[in-house]
Amino acid sequence: MRLAADDRGRVPFALVGVLLLIGASVYATGIADRAQPSIERPATAAMDDAVRDVRATLSEAIRGAARDAAREPVTEPAETPAGRAIDDSQPYLDALKLRIALAARESLSGVSRQHGAVEVRVSLPAVDGSTASLRRAKSAIELVPVDDGAAMRVTVRNVTVRASEAGQPVAQRRHDITLTVETPVLALHQRTREYERRLNRGALAGEGLARGLTTRLTAVAMARANGRYAGAPIRNVLANRHVELSTNAAVLAQQRAAFGRHDPAGARAVDVATVEVGVLDVLGGRHGDAATATKALLNPNAVEGATTDPATGEFDPQQPTTEPIHADPAAATDRAYLDTVSGSSTAGSYRVESELRVTVLRQTSGRDITSRSDNWTLVDEKRSERTVVTTLEESKADAADTVVDTIRKVTIHHTAERRWERNGTTRTTTTEWTETARIAVRVTAAYAPIDAAPGRPTEPLFERGGALEGPNLAGARDRAADALLDANGGVDAVAARAVAGGGERAVVHERTITAARPNVLDAWVAADLRGLRREVSNVTVSVPRSAIARGDTNVPARLAEKLRDRRRELLDVPASYDGAADRARVAARVAYLERVLTELDARAADARDRNVDYRDELGDRTTAGLSALVELGRSNAQRFSGVDSYEQSGTTEDELVLTPDGGPAYLTLASIDHGQEPSVPPGSSAHPLTARTTNWVAVPYGDAADGIVDTLLGGGSRTVSLETAAGTLIAANRTAEAGGDDPGTRSTALAANRDELAAAVGRSVEHAEDAVCEAATNGTGIRRSTCRAAVVDARDRWPTLGYRAGAMANGSYAAAFEGALTARGVDAATADEAAIRVRVRLRELSVAQSTSVPAATTNATASVVQQAARETARKQISGALENASGRATRRLTGASRLPAGVPVAPPPYTWIATVNGWSVTVRGEYQRFTVRARAPAPDGAGSTVRYVRDGSAARLDIDGDGERELLGRSERIDFEASTTIVAVVPPGMPGVGDVDGNRDEQSPGWPCPGVDDESCTAGEPE
């Protein structure tokens, strides 16, 4: 057997390869074990157990660090090595990471495991207290919020697990441990930051305190403005007490928005404050002293019977009136009426136009046949002609407007006598020839009115009848034709001139006449215009108060637009005119309405300019856009009922419940101390809230800020209108009456100033009464003695001079004067026209400032009224509180009737409304603000975490020496919110505004909320 074929004892080559590979691996492993011994099972198990312990230990350390970070949150890092390790952009989060890093390092230092001879320990990198070391420790911690901050996912990097045996290391591992910890500290901080943002967010930037304040204060101002206008004893439409209450109610709303709940104690305090403000508003005084009120607010649980009814309105806590203001064109209609009846004539409707047309039908001419003879010289020549006109045809015209239609034959006999001379001898020759023509003469006369009436047929015409059964152009055609022919010399003359004219085939002459009008026509048209004036005056437009407040409305333009829309209806033009009188009536109506529209258009242009002035003047007083703020406040105030719901919403066991707890719970304008709020340092006092409320236009009238009256009302500040002076006089009289026999109220100053003002108002009224009779007797036929008697009679319609002066200024005097004329036997139509003339004249006096009263006199009286009212209020308030009778309340109304505000479009323009505004700024600071979180705990039991912002220092023992290093501090929650409030009331006294003599109301402590600091006395808070 060959060796190659013998396979006995042979091993496959593949098997040999496998054996060699295994052997090499075993050899290599043995060599490696000599350099690094293998991990035995006890070490592996011990390290795994230690890692499990690490997770539990880290979880507890993280919870503890999180509680500490919430109890001492860092919002402003300190200038220390530890503070510099914290990033300014996220101080709270960085401080939390640092606390977790140090807590984790300390807690892990105690984690160890022993398995037999193997010992396992866990550690984190060392921290030496330097800024760089702390930053590295912080960077090893990663935080991710879970469930909107109710928990957080924490990753701790570089956790080192070491195993040793007999003091020799046998194994080492590095881990990044990630675990989720049920602690709401991120949510607490995030929600509190959101609350801060809401407190400081601008009204136009979004939902927040400023927007809520705008809504609430607009509702308060609207309700109280309407109450004052209706006669309620309100001297201060918008006061700091309303700002305080509204701020706290808005703060609670922001707490609900940020945390889902509000401070229960704060809600109870708002209830108490609501009662306080209600008493102040209804009775006008103090409900107890300030200390008692402040204690009640800070400890609302001690007050029983508190309700959530805010009662911020005067007498009536219902939703404020938002009804639009109605405007009419009365002033324009009066002036247009007088211009139409006096400046226009009905003659244009009685116009007849005649036309004379002369036509040469045929013309033949003779010829002078004389020729010059030889040697004879023409010395002179005399020509003569004789015209003979005969009638060839006189036809009766078919057309109704033809008066004359005839054909004349015109024959002209020409004679020429010439004298000749030759050689001293003279000779005379005579030549005759004839020229003839046929001339057509036609005279037409037609109705050709020139007036504003629309084109319509007029029937009947040129015969008696029509609307007034008058002559109605009867015979007017013949008179028109005769006038035209007479002006041209008659038919024969025009025919002869046509032949002598030298070839013109046709000549036209025209002439117009005005036919006789009925004697009663003007009175009839005037009566119709008075009816139209009343109808036009009753056309109104509804003006939203918000548009007036914004300065965005143009009432004259809207009235003109509405009148144009109703033009056809108002003119009521018939399909055909009932004679010339009817057309004259309609023409007067059209002319009248056009005058009204022209007047309104002119006023609309002025209104546009005044709106610009208004927005420029008043808009500069806002911290944001006036128009947007007004619209914001008005739109939300209409939905705001004035009552906030303070019931907390229910929650389930699994929900995160955050409850804010303010210190103090109610941000009062009064000063508080340590006894009232423990967070105030002992021996110190603090103002949790400060406010400034500035009324734009108040009294005295010289106190109207920065020329606003000059710009918007026109004129200078040396005088005030008669209506303003009259309102001040009425207030002075009421104040004097309210004082009774009290010499403190009926002081010499009040009496002297009131008498001086009454004398000035009396002089203006006398001047106005003289002007009344001048206007009333002008063209009306009213005797002056009758007018003077009616003026005397009209005085009895008003109880005092002030009311009579006010009626003369606001236009209501005319109606009473009209009634007095009627009682004196003047017919109704004449009395009506006299009243129109009186209204127009009184407006003219107002425009010319002829009835104005010195501003100094008015201001002095207003100031004394304010002082007297304050004195009366102090002396009578106790009686008013004991017995809130109508009499006690009425005694406080004197100063409340002082006029205030800016009249929008004053005379001669229609007074649309009175507007006023308030600039409001609040600044506040919590001495302590805590947010409690109740969240599920791992063992199922609820746990509470507190997040506290009180301005205290945040410290942490970094190096383990028992001394806590400064990280930073937790800033107190403070805020500033500003807004603009505008109120609008209908026209007339007393308008709207604060008349208590304190136009710029600043609360104690302004402008620096918080702990009182002598270094902060004015300007911006330190």
Tab-separated table of C-alpha atoms in Angstrom, residues 51-287:
chain	number	residue	atom	x	y	z
A	51	VAL	CA	-24.940	50.877	42.140
A	52	ARG	CA	-28.409	49.941	43.333
A	53	ASP	CA	-27.714	51.705	46.615
A	54	VAL	CA	-26.483	54.745	44.679
A	55	ARG	CA	-29.823	55.255	42.967
A	56	ALA	CA	-31.776	55.217	46.228
A	57	THR	CA	-29.238	57.447	47.951
A	58	LEU	CA	-29.139	59.946	45.069
A	59	SER	CA	-32.903	60.119	44.943
A	60	GLU	CA	-33.131	61.134	48.586
A	61	ALA	CA	-30.216	63.584	48.281
A	62	ILE	CA	-31.801	65.218	45.254
A	63	ARG	CA	-35.097	65.658	47.073
A	64	GLY	CA	-33.354	67.267	49.995
A	65	ALA	CA	-31.314	69.581	47.758
A	66	ALA	CA	-34.446	70.520	45.836
A	67	ARG	CA	-36.294	71.423	49.032
A	68	ASP	CA	-33.378	73.576	50.119
A	69	ALA	CA	-33.210	75.253	46.709
A	70	ALA	CA	-36.927	76.069	46.879
A	71	ARG	CA	-36.726	77.298	50.476
A	72	GLU	CA	-33.760	79.510	49.582
A	73	PRO	CA	-34.083	80.141	45.842
A	74	VAL	CA	-31.262	82.046	44.194
A	75	THR	CA	-32.482	84.702	41.807
A	76	GLU	CA	-29.470	87.000	42.162
A	77	PRO	CA	-26.004	85.388	42.451
A	78	ALA	CA	-23.542	86.739	45.008
A	79	GLU	CA	-20.085	88.112	44.285
A	80	THR	CA	-18.414	85.136	45.965
A	81	PRO	CA	-16.541	82.143	44.535
A	82	ALA	CA	-19.720	80.098	44.926
A	83	GLY	CA	-21.907	82.861	43.481
A	84	ARG	CA	-19.650	83.313	40.477
A	85	ALA	CA	-20.154	79.654	39.608
A	86	ILE	CA	-23.825	80.463	38.984
A	87	ASP	CA	-24.894	81.754	35.597
A	88	ASP	CA	-26.788	85.070	35.742
A	89	SER	CA	-29.166	83.894	33.021
A	90	GLN	CA	-30.466	80.927	35.057
A	91	PRO	CA	-29.433	81.446	38.680
A	92	TYR	CA	-32.143	79.303	40.209
A	93	LEU	CA	-31.427	76.334	37.966
A	94	ASP	CA	-27.653	76.617	38.416
A	95	ALA	CA	-27.970	76.914	42.203
A	96	LEU	CA	-30.191	73.835	42.187
A	97	LYS	CA	-27.615	71.920	40.156
A	98	LEU	CA	-24.868	72.991	42.545
A	99	ARG	CA	-26.898	71.912	45.568
A	100	ILE	CA	-27.624	68.564	43.939
A	101	ALA	CA	-23.949	68.076	43.032
A	102	LEU	CA	-22.750	68.743	46.571
A	103	ALA	CA	-25.577	66.789	48.179
A	104	ALA	CA	-24.913	63.865	45.842
A	105	ARG	CA	-21.180	63.964	46.615
A	106	GLU	CA	-21.819	64.002	50.353
A	107	SER	CA	-24.471	61.290	50.264
A	108	LEU	CA	-22.482	58.998	47.979
A	109	SER	CA	-19.443	59.219	50.236
A	110	GLY	CA	-21.257	56.976	52.679
A	111	VAL	CA	-22.258	54.304	50.176
A	112	SER	CA	-20.171	51.068	50.486
A	113	ARG	CA	-20.590	47.296	50.071
A	114	GLN	CA	-18.629	44.351	51.512
A	115	HIS	CA	-18.636	40.948	49.878
A	116	GLY	CA	-16.157	38.723	51.600
A	117	ALA	CA	-12.775	40.307	51.268
A	118	VAL	CA	-13.979	42.691	48.590
A	119	GLU	CA	-14.983	46.248	49.617
A	120	VAL	CA	-16.786	48.617	47.222
A	121	ARG	CA	-16.987	52.440	47.595
A	122	VAL	CA	-18.723	55.136	45.499
A	123	SER	CA	-17.529	58.719	44.928
A	124	LEU	CA	-17.817	61.848	42.793
A	125	PRO	CA	-14.969	64.165	41.758
A	126	ALA	CA	-13.671	66.282	44.600
A	127	VAL	CA	-14.750	69.903	45.044
A	128	ASP	CA	-12.272	72.342	46.537
A	129	GLY	CA	-14.530	75.378	46.813
A	130	SER	CA	-13.035	77.283	43.922
A	131	THR	CA	-15.239	78.746	41.242
A	132	ALA	CA	-13.768	76.473	38.583
A	133	SER	CA	-14.281	73.376	40.736
A	134	LEU	CA	-17.875	74.345	41.483
A	135	ARG	CA	-18.585	74.961	37.815
A	136	ARG	CA	-17.279	71.472	36.972
A	137	ALA	CA	-19.475	69.978	39.670
A	138	LYS	CA	-22.473	71.910	38.376
A	139	SER	CA	-21.793	70.811	34.805
A	140	ALA	CA	-21.909	67.163	35.890
A	141	ILE	CA	-25.604	67.573	36.724
A	142	GLU	CA	-28.292	67.592	34.053
A	143	LEU	CA	-31.902	68.525	34.868
A	144	VAL	CA	-34.913	67.985	32.623
A	145	PRO	CA	-38.431	68.883	33.825
A	146	VAL	CA	-41.003	66.118	33.699
A	147	ASP	CA	-44.798	66.489	33.834
A	148	ASP	CA	-44.611	70.277	33.501
A	149	GLY	CA	-42.149	70.539	36.342
A	150	ALA	CA	-43.980	68.308	38.800
A	151	ALA	CA	-40.937	66.019	38.654
A	152	MET	CA	-37.499	66.195	37.146
A	153	ARG	CA	-35.178	63.791	35.396
A	154	VAL	CA	-31.728	64.140	36.920
A	155	THR	CA	-28.527	62.782	35.428
A	156	VAL	CA	-25.447	62.653	37.667
A	157	ARG	CA	-22.332	62.100	35.606
A	158	ASN	CA	-18.982	60.596	36.582
A	159	VAL	CA	-20.177	58.450	39.490
A	160	THR	CA	-17.150	56.236	40.230
A	161	VAL	CA	-17.580	52.751	41.752
A	162	ARG	CA	-14.320	51.159	43.032
A	163	ALA	CA	-13.740	47.563	44.329
A	164	SER	CA	-10.677	46.671	46.426
A	165	GLU	CA	-9.386	43.572	48.150
A	166	ALA	CA	-6.869	43.685	50.972
A	167	GLY	CA	-6.358	47.329	50.224
A	168	GLN	CA	-5.580	46.680	46.568
A	169	PRO	CA	-7.939	47.881	43.802
A	170	VAL	CA	-9.448	45.044	41.863
A	171	ALA	CA	-12.046	46.901	39.701
A	172	GLN	CA	-13.381	50.396	38.848
A	173	ARG	CA	-16.403	51.634	36.873
A	174	ARG	CA	-17.753	55.060	35.903
A	175	HIS	CA	-21.505	55.566	35.600
A	176	ASP	CA	-23.903	58.335	34.515
A	177	ILE	CA	-26.847	57.760	36.792
A	178	THR	CA	-30.236	59.010	35.499
A	179	LEU	CA	-33.346	58.898	37.625
A	180	THR	CA	-36.685	60.691	37.850
A	181	VAL	CA	-37.440	62.389	41.143
A	182	GLU	CA	-40.939	63.411	42.200
A	183	THR	CA	-40.286	66.966	43.332
A	184	PRO	CA	-42.101	70.048	41.988
A	185	VAL	CA	-39.341	72.589	42.563
A	186	LEU	CA	-38.986	73.370	38.860
A	187	ALA	CA	-42.722	73.964	38.564
A	188	LEU	CA	-42.657	76.160	41.663
A	189	HIS	CA	-39.975	78.377	40.195
A	190	GLN	CA	-41.380	78.416	36.667
A	191	ARG	CA	-44.889	79.282	37.825
A	192	THR	CA	-43.578	81.983	40.144
A	193	ARG	CA	-41.541	83.470	37.324
A	194	GLU	CA	-44.668	83.400	35.171
A	195	TYR	CA	-46.523	85.170	37.986
A	196	GLU	CA	-43.806	87.847	38.095
A	197	ARG	CA	-43.989	88.298	34.359
A	198	ARG	CA	-47.748	88.697	34.531
A	199	LEU	CA	-47.449	91.289	37.284
A	200	ASN	CA	-45.010	93.358	35.226
A	201	ARG	CA	-46.412	92.790	31.719
A	202	GLY	CA	-47.754	95.837	29.935
A	203	ALA	CA	-51.460	96.125	29.337
A	204	LEU	CA	-51.057	95.811	25.565
A	205	ALA	CA	-48.390	93.087	25.777
A	206	GLY	CA	-50.752	90.396	27.005
A	207	GLU	CA	-52.726	89.087	29.942
A	208	GLY	CA	-51.421	90.379	33.234
A	209	LEU	CA	-51.889	92.789	36.094
A	210	ALA	CA	-51.906	95.926	33.937
A	211	ARG	CA	-54.565	94.514	31.650
A	212	GLY	CA	-56.667	93.307	34.568
A	213	LEU	CA	-56.254	96.673	36.247
A	214	THR	CA	-57.350	98.413	33.046
A	215	THR	CA	-60.491	96.291	32.872
A	216	ARG	CA	-61.480	96.703	36.498
A	217	LEU	CA	-60.709	100.395	36.796
A	218	THR	CA	-62.519	101.131	33.546
A	219	ALA	CA	-65.599	99.438	34.974
A	220	VAL	CA	-65.260	101.434	38.210
A	221	ALA	CA	-64.717	104.728	36.385
A	222	MET	CA	-67.644	104.119	34.037
A	223	ALA	CA	-70.016	103.278	36.872
A	224	ARG	CA	-68.958	106.170	39.074
A	225	ALA	CA	-68.807	108.657	36.186
A	226	ASN	CA	-72.386	107.842	35.256
A	227	GLY	CA	-73.396	108.016	38.905
A	228	ARG	CA	-71.841	111.454	39.295
A	229	TYR	CA	-73.462	112.653	36.095
A	230	ALA	CA	-76.824	111.414	37.395
A	231	GLY	CA	-76.440	113.345	40.651
A	232	ALA	CA	-74.707	110.954	43.049
A	233	PRO	CA	-72.439	112.673	45.613
A	234	ILE	CA	-69.152	111.643	44.005
A	235	ARG	CA	-66.256	114.068	44.303
A	236	ASN	CA	-63.544	111.631	43.298
A	237	VAL	CA	-64.495	109.410	40.370
A	238	LEU	CA	-61.363	107.300	40.479
A	239	ALA	CA	-59.415	107.258	43.726
A	240	ASN	CA	-56.468	105.297	45.050
A	241	ARG	CA	-58.828	103.214	47.156
A	242	HIS	CA	-60.354	101.897	43.926
A	243	VAL	CA	-56.878	101.313	42.557
A	244	GLU	CA	-55.905	99.359	45.660
A	245	LEU	CA	-58.972	97.132	45.566
A	246	SER	CA	-58.768	96.581	41.825
A	247	THR	CA	-55.053	95.809	42.018
A	248	ASN	CA	-55.595	93.118	44.625
A	249	ALA	CA	-58.496	91.609	42.703
A	250	ALA	CA	-56.363	91.585	39.551
A	251	VAL	CA	-53.451	90.074	41.492
A	252	LEU	CA	-55.674	87.198	42.578
A	253	ALA	CA	-56.660	86.650	38.968
A	254	GLN	CA	-52.994	86.458	37.976
A	255	GLN	CA	-52.357	83.975	40.768
A	256	ARG	CA	-55.140	81.777	39.432
A	257	ALA	CA	-53.702	82.051	35.940
A	258	ALA	CA	-50.141	81.238	37.042
A	259	PHE	CA	-50.711	78.667	39.808
A	260	GLY	CA	-54.222	77.397	39.199
A	261	ARG	CA	-55.248	78.715	42.606
A	262	HIS	CA	-55.050	81.938	44.536
A	263	ASP	CA	-54.146	82.867	48.070
A	264	PRO	CA	-57.239	82.066	50.189
A	265	ALA	CA	-56.324	84.737	52.723
A	266	GLY	CA	-55.934	87.237	49.909
A	267	ALA	CA	-59.413	86.444	48.631
A	268	ARG	CA	-60.913	86.952	52.074
A	269	ALA	CA	-59.021	90.230	52.394
A	270	VAL	CA	-60.438	91.438	49.069
A	271	ASP	CA	-63.896	90.661	50.450
A	272	VAL	CA	-63.161	92.830	53.466
A	273	ALA	CA	-61.725	95.608	51.306
A	274	THR	CA	-64.799	95.453	49.098
A	275	VAL	CA	-66.968	96.214	52.099
A	276	GLU	CA	-64.622	99.031	53.110
A	277	VAL	CA	-64.658	100.661	49.690
A	278	GLY	CA	-68.424	100.264	49.475
A	279	VAL	CA	-68.880	102.191	52.719
A	280	LEU	CA	-66.506	104.904	51.551
A	281	ASP	CA	-68.309	105.305	48.256
A	282	VAL	CA	-71.841	105.332	49.628
A	283	LEU	CA	-71.269	107.436	52.735
A	284	GLY	CA	-68.243	109.364	51.624
A	285	GLY	CA	-66.238	108.862	54.829
A	286	ARG	CA	-64.104	106.409	56.746
A	287	HIS	CA	-65.396	103.133	58.089
